[in-house]
């Protein structure tokens, strides 16, 4: 220790030592900042910063050693070998490059190896520099001190690497790492130099560097080293601050342009991408060559477009502001891309005007286009056709296959319409399974031909559904100006034509006729009057006898509804029941009929049965069973005297729910009769799934029993089948003696018809019915 201090105090120039130490500290700190930057920067710049740090470390270590050697004031003059001096700095730079590369690899052992290489690089530079001392003297080293010097350099190098690994996150580690590098360089030099012995050369040599003033050499080396370090520090500052600012500008989601006197002088990468050109090409261009202003929104805000090659443009919002840039007054222009906003607006507008399932125009868009079409037809003038299209039995498709399959069917319908109709035709989905079509400049013959094409296209597309569920499409057509000159009138008339198409057998196209308007008005008036019929007391019941086939005596009555209309007279159910079911009036009417019939039957002296017809719509009532129970309790009628007659159509709405309701009614003691068997959708599955109490054969089936042997054979087979199932049969519609004779042979359990008496108002007041031979 004393030897080292003595070497420093007695054999060195303190001024030059201070210069060497200053260069060492400044170079080490600069190199550490560079290594910190290497940890922070993107991967492609990582190696560049490592190499730059290695150059700075090598140069500062070399300068420190060289100036310190110039500060050495021993008794022997010193000269230097130029090639070895160059070799010493190259060795330092290369070894430092390898050291920092290894130091920033993963793994503690590998990092420690990097620290060892730090010390080796310093030692290599030092000892190669000692070898360069020539030609005046010879250098000899004390091995022990050289080993200690290398050990110190390696130790401080390992600590420096450990500190540098965390220098990017904590400032303390930056200065700690720089300090360790300085200690590694200085400790190796001072300890090693304390054991160096320089002896004069035995042979005379020519003077070389010793002839030059050492102070001048020190100043020259210091200036060169300082320039290198200042350049490195400047590069670090510019990269860390100015480059970060440019990175910040490039990270912006908006395009940025700096313009001076309406000329682009700088821009970020986002704007270059928007313009589709290189940043270097755009610099120097007039602002008008890359930006077009369309309309101003404020003092510093406007809307415009970024001009690209050709006619391609990008809609943008432009914001401008005056700033000082590079000491000059410039405009900074922020350009916000509105493409996504416009696309989102377009999608929202499309969603507002189009059906989300089919992509066709919706009701709102249809109304707008229909008004425009009528206005255009009035100005031309020209013709116009409106198609109202409704799917047949679509509800059955939904109920049978599920709503997902129903949606798929609607999408297929839309595809058929788009594929079959001309491109300029407006097609809209109005909701549910209703569609409307506007056909401009079309004659009556063209509309009829087009409707035939649609029917053919639907038949081909939905052949599978038509077979399984009767699916199809009905079309109603109204023409402008024959059938109306307003959108409301035309739509009403198209709906009337559609109603006629459906009522005429479905799967048809029908053009509006004036008579339909009269019929519709009459139907609407009938529906209006029906809503008030119960309150006005216009409804009443008549009763038709049901005869026991064996005894030929009455066994019960069927309650039949009549309506005493103010202007139309007495109406039978066939004249108004369909309207009652469509409007929902059947619910209160059905309750009134049931209560009236039960009250009447409860007043009879004989315990005859009373049969009441139940509409399929009534099964939609959630409290139907509870209502029946209340009426029976109120009237006092025994449940086993009440017979409910239902048709098979009631089982199509919600088969499971209807059968459940019938089961609850039957559990109360009420009898259930399957009405109108033999026509419509008669199915033996109904007899299998529910234990009906009776089977009533429809009057239309019985009408041909005396004329057609086939009908008679079928009738007898039905009775035989019912007998096998222990199911009594009622034959209704018996009107002639010939029919009665045939029935005597077939022996149904009960009979009903005009032959036994027409329906009358008060069966309890009649005389007992006589047997008919």
Short mmCIF file of C-alpha atoms in Angstrom, two decimals, residues 125-337:
data_model
loop_
_atom_site.label_atom_id
_atom_site.label_comp_id
_atom_site.label_asym_id
_atom_site.label_seq_id
_atom_site.Cartn_x
_atom_site.Cartn_y
_atom_site.Cartn_z
CA UNK A 125 -4.81 -2.65 -22.55
CA UNK A 126 -2.47 -1.79 -19.64
CA UNK A 127 0.14 -4.46 -20.20
CA UNK A 128 0.20 -4.09 -23.97
CA UNK A 129 0.68 -0.37 -23.36
CA UNK A 130 3.68 -1.15 -21.07
CA UNK A 131 5.17 -3.30 -23.80
CA UNK A 132 4.99 -0.25 -26.09
CA UNK A 133 7.57 1.57 -23.89
CA UNK A 134 10.72 1.80 -26.01
CA UNK A 135 13.47 2.39 -27.08
CA UNK A 136 15.23 4.19 -24.23
CA UNK A 137 14.53 1.68 -21.52
CA UNK A 138 13.42 -1.80 -20.59
CA UNK A 139 10.35 -2.58 -18.44
CA UNK A 140 10.23 -5.29 -15.78
CA UNK A 141 7.20 -6.19 -13.63
CA UNK A 142 6.81 -7.52 -10.12
CA UNK A 143 4.58 -10.62 -10.59
CA UNK A 144 2.85 -10.38 -7.20
CA UNK A 145 1.70 -6.81 -7.76
CA UNK A 146 0.66 -7.54 -11.34
CA UNK A 147 -1.51 -10.43 -10.13
CA UNK A 148 -3.04 -8.28 -7.39
CA UNK A 149 -3.69 -5.52 -9.94
CA UNK A 150 -5.45 -7.94 -12.32
CA UNK A 151 -7.47 -9.43 -9.45
CA UNK A 152 -8.64 -5.96 -8.42
CA UNK A 153 -9.60 -5.12 -12.00
CA UNK A 154 -11.56 -8.37 -12.37
CA UNK A 155 -13.27 -7.95 -8.99
CA UNK A 156 -14.39 -4.43 -9.72
CA UNK A 157 -15.41 -5.57 -13.23
CA UNK A 158 -17.75 -8.25 -11.79
CA UNK A 159 -19.33 -5.72 -9.42
CA UNK A 160 -19.69 -3.23 -12.29
CA UNK A 161 -21.53 -5.79 -14.45
CA UNK A 162 -23.89 -6.64 -11.57
CA UNK A 163 -24.70 -2.93 -11.16
CA UNK A 164 -25.12 -2.41 -14.92
CA UNK A 165 -27.72 -5.19 -15.13
CA UNK A 166 -30.08 -2.97 -13.09
CA UNK A 167 -29.03 0.44 -14.36
CA UNK A 168 -32.12 0.76 -16.58
CA UNK A 169 -34.46 0.68 -13.57
CA UNK A 170 -32.54 2.52 -10.80
CA UNK A 171 -30.32 5.62 -11.09
CA UNK A 172 -28.11 4.51 -8.17
CA UNK A 173 -26.87 1.54 -10.19
CA UNK A 174 -25.77 3.85 -13.03
CA UNK A 175 -23.31 5.74 -10.84
CA UNK A 176 -22.31 2.61 -8.94
CA UNK A 177 -21.44 0.85 -12.22
CA UNK A 178 -19.44 3.85 -13.46
CA UNK A 179 -17.58 4.07 -10.16
CA UNK A 180 -16.64 0.37 -10.29
CA UNK A 181 -15.26 0.79 -13.82
CA UNK A 182 -13.19 3.79 -12.71
CA UNK A 183 -11.88 1.81 -9.72
CA UNK A 184 -11.06 -1.16 -11.94
CA UNK A 185 -9.02 1.03 -14.33
CA UNK A 186 -7.26 3.14 -11.66
CA UNK A 187 -6.54 0.30 -9.22
CA UNK A 188 -4.97 -1.84 -11.93
CA UNK A 189 -2.82 1.04 -13.19
CA UNK A 190 -1.57 2.30 -9.81
CA UNK A 191 -0.96 -1.13 -8.24
CA UNK A 192 0.74 -2.43 -11.37
CA UNK A 193 2.86 0.71 -11.80
CA UNK A 194 4.04 0.50 -8.16
CA UNK A 195 5.83 -2.74 -9.11
CA UNK A 196 7.19 -1.57 -12.45
CA UNK A 197 10.96 -1.17 -12.85
CA UNK A 198 12.27 0.76 -15.86
CA UNK A 199 15.99 0.49 -16.64
CA UNK A 200 17.90 2.42 -19.30
CA UNK A 201 18.75 0.65 -22.50
CA UNK A 202 22.41 -0.43 -22.80
CA UNK A 203 22.62 0.68 -26.44
CA UNK A 204 22.22 4.29 -27.56
CA UNK A 205 19.04 4.96 -29.57
CA UNK A 206 17.64 7.83 -31.48
CA UNK A 207 15.11 10.02 -29.67
CA UNK A 208 11.49 9.48 -30.57
CA UNK A 209 8.49 10.72 -28.62
CA UNK A 210 10.73 11.70 -25.70
CA UNK A 211 11.95 14.58 -27.73
CA UNK A 212 8.42 15.97 -27.71
CA UNK A 213 7.22 17.80 -24.66
CA UNK A 214 5.14 15.43 -22.51
CA UNK A 215 2.66 18.18 -21.69
CA UNK A 216 1.97 18.79 -25.38
CA UNK A 217 1.41 15.07 -25.93
CA UNK A 218 -0.92 14.92 -22.93
CA UNK A 219 -2.91 17.88 -24.20
CA UNK A 220 -3.21 16.34 -27.68
CA UNK A 221 -4.34 12.96 -26.30
CA UNK A 222 -6.74 14.67 -23.91
CA UNK A 223 -8.29 16.73 -26.70
CA UNK A 224 -8.69 13.71 -28.99
CA UNK A 225 -10.13 11.58 -26.17
CA UNK A 226 -12.41 14.38 -25.01
CA UNK A 227 -13.72 14.86 -28.57
CA UNK A 228 -14.50 11.13 -28.78
CA UNK A 229 -16.27 11.16 -25.43
CA UNK A 230 -18.14 14.39 -26.18
CA UNK A 231 -19.28 12.96 -29.50
CA UNK A 232 -20.49 9.82 -27.74
CA UNK A 233 -22.26 11.85 -25.08
CA UNK A 234 -23.88 14.08 -27.72
CA UNK A 235 -25.06 11.03 -29.64
CA UNK A 236 -26.48 9.63 -26.42
CA UNK A 237 -28.27 12.89 -25.64
CA UNK A 238 -29.71 13.24 -29.13
CA UNK A 239 -30.87 9.64 -29.21
CA UNK A 240 -32.31 9.73 -25.71
CA UNK A 241 -34.21 13.00 -26.14
CA UNK A 242 -34.66 13.98 -29.77
CA UNK A 243 -35.12 10.39 -30.97
CA UNK A 244 -37.58 9.73 -28.16
CA UNK A 245 -39.57 12.77 -29.25
CA UNK A 246 -39.68 11.46 -32.81
CA UNK A 247 -40.65 8.05 -31.48
CA UNK A 248 -43.43 9.74 -29.55
CA UNK A 249 -44.58 11.49 -32.72
CA UNK A 250 -44.43 8.22 -34.67
CA UNK A 251 -46.38 6.48 -31.93
CA UNK A 252 -49.28 8.88 -32.43
CA UNK A 253 -52.43 7.43 -33.97
CA UNK A 254 -52.83 10.67 -35.90
CA UNK A 255 -50.76 11.97 -38.79
CA UNK A 256 -48.55 14.96 -37.96
CA UNK A 257 -47.18 17.43 -40.49
CA UNK A 258 -44.87 20.42 -39.85
CA UNK A 259 -45.25 23.09 -42.53
CA UNK A 260 -43.44 26.35 -43.07
CA UNK A 261 -44.81 28.83 -45.57
CA UNK A 262 -47.21 26.14 -46.83
CA UNK A 263 -44.38 23.66 -47.52
CA UNK A 264 -43.97 20.33 -45.69
CA UNK A 265 -40.69 20.31 -43.79
CA UNK A 266 -41.28 17.35 -41.46
CA UNK A 267 -43.88 14.63 -40.80
CA UNK A 268 -44.37 11.43 -38.82
CA UNK A 269 -44.63 7.88 -40.06
CA UNK A 270 -48.41 7.75 -39.61
CA UNK A 271 -48.97 10.56 -42.09
CA UNK A 272 -46.52 9.01 -44.57
CA UNK A 273 -48.50 5.75 -44.35
CA UNK A 274 -51.77 7.63 -44.88
CA UNK A 275 -50.36 9.40 -47.96
CA UNK A 276 -48.88 6.16 -49.29
CA UNK A 277 -45.49 7.76 -49.99
CA UNK A 278 -42.05 7.85 -48.39
CA UNK A 279 -41.42 10.61 -45.85
CA UNK A 280 -38.42 11.85 -47.87
CA UNK A 281 -40.61 12.29 -50.96
CA UNK A 282 -43.26 14.27 -49.06
CA UNK A 283 -40.79 16.71 -47.53
CA UNK A 284 -40.62 19.83 -49.66
CA UNK A 285 -44.06 19.25 -51.18
CA UNK A 286 -46.72 21.98 -50.95
CA UNK A 287 -49.38 21.22 -48.33
CA UNK A 288 -52.07 21.37 -51.05
CA UNK A 289 -50.36 18.49 -52.84
CA UNK A 290 -50.99 16.12 -49.93
CA UNK A 291 -54.00 17.62 -48.13
CA UNK A 292 -57.31 18.84 -49.58
CA UNK A 293 -59.62 20.94 -47.39
CA UNK A 294 -63.32 20.34 -48.07
CA UNK A 295 -65.12 22.39 -45.40
CA UNK A 296 -64.18 24.31 -42.29
CA UNK A 297 -65.59 23.38 -38.89
CA UNK A 298 -63.88 26.13 -36.88
CA UNK A 299 -60.93 28.50 -36.82
CA UNK A 300 -58.32 25.74 -36.55
CA UNK A 301 -60.45 22.74 -37.51
CA UNK A 302 -61.72 21.49 -40.85
CA UNK A 303 -62.60 18.35 -42.75
CA UNK A 304 -60.73 17.23 -45.81
CA UNK A 305 -58.87 14.35 -47.40
CA UNK A 306 -55.33 13.01 -47.69
CA UNK A 307 -54.47 12.80 -51.37
CA UNK A 308 -52.96 9.53 -52.53
CA UNK A 309 -51.94 8.29 -55.97
CA UNK A 310 -54.65 8.58 -58.56
CA UNK A 311 -58.14 9.39 -57.35
CA UNK A 312 -57.78 7.56 -54.05
CA UNK A 313 -58.33 9.73 -50.95
CA UNK A 314 -58.71 9.20 -47.21
CA UNK A 315 -61.32 11.29 -45.37
CA UNK A 316 -59.70 13.13 -42.47
CA UNK A 317 -60.27 15.75 -39.83
CA UNK A 318 -57.57 18.45 -39.83
CA UNK A 319 -56.44 20.48 -36.83
CA UNK A 320 -53.78 23.19 -37.23
CA UNK A 321 -51.81 25.31 -34.78
CA UNK A 322 -48.84 27.70 -35.02
CA UNK A 323 -45.69 26.70 -33.05
CA UNK A 324 -41.97 27.48 -32.95
CA UNK A 325 -40.05 24.64 -34.61
CA UNK A 326 -36.25 24.70 -34.98
CA UNK A 327 -36.27 28.41 -34.21
CA UNK A 328 -38.81 29.23 -36.91
CA UNK A 329 -42.55 29.89 -36.84
CA UNK A 330 -44.29 26.85 -38.37
CA UNK A 331 -47.68 25.21 -38.50
CA UNK A 332 -48.21 21.81 -36.92
CA UNK A 333 -51.07 20.00 -38.64
CA UNK A 334 -52.72 17.01 -36.96
CA UNK A 335 -54.56 14.74 -39.38
CA UNK A 336 -57.10 12.31 -37.94
CA UNK A 337 -58.20 9.43 -40.19
#
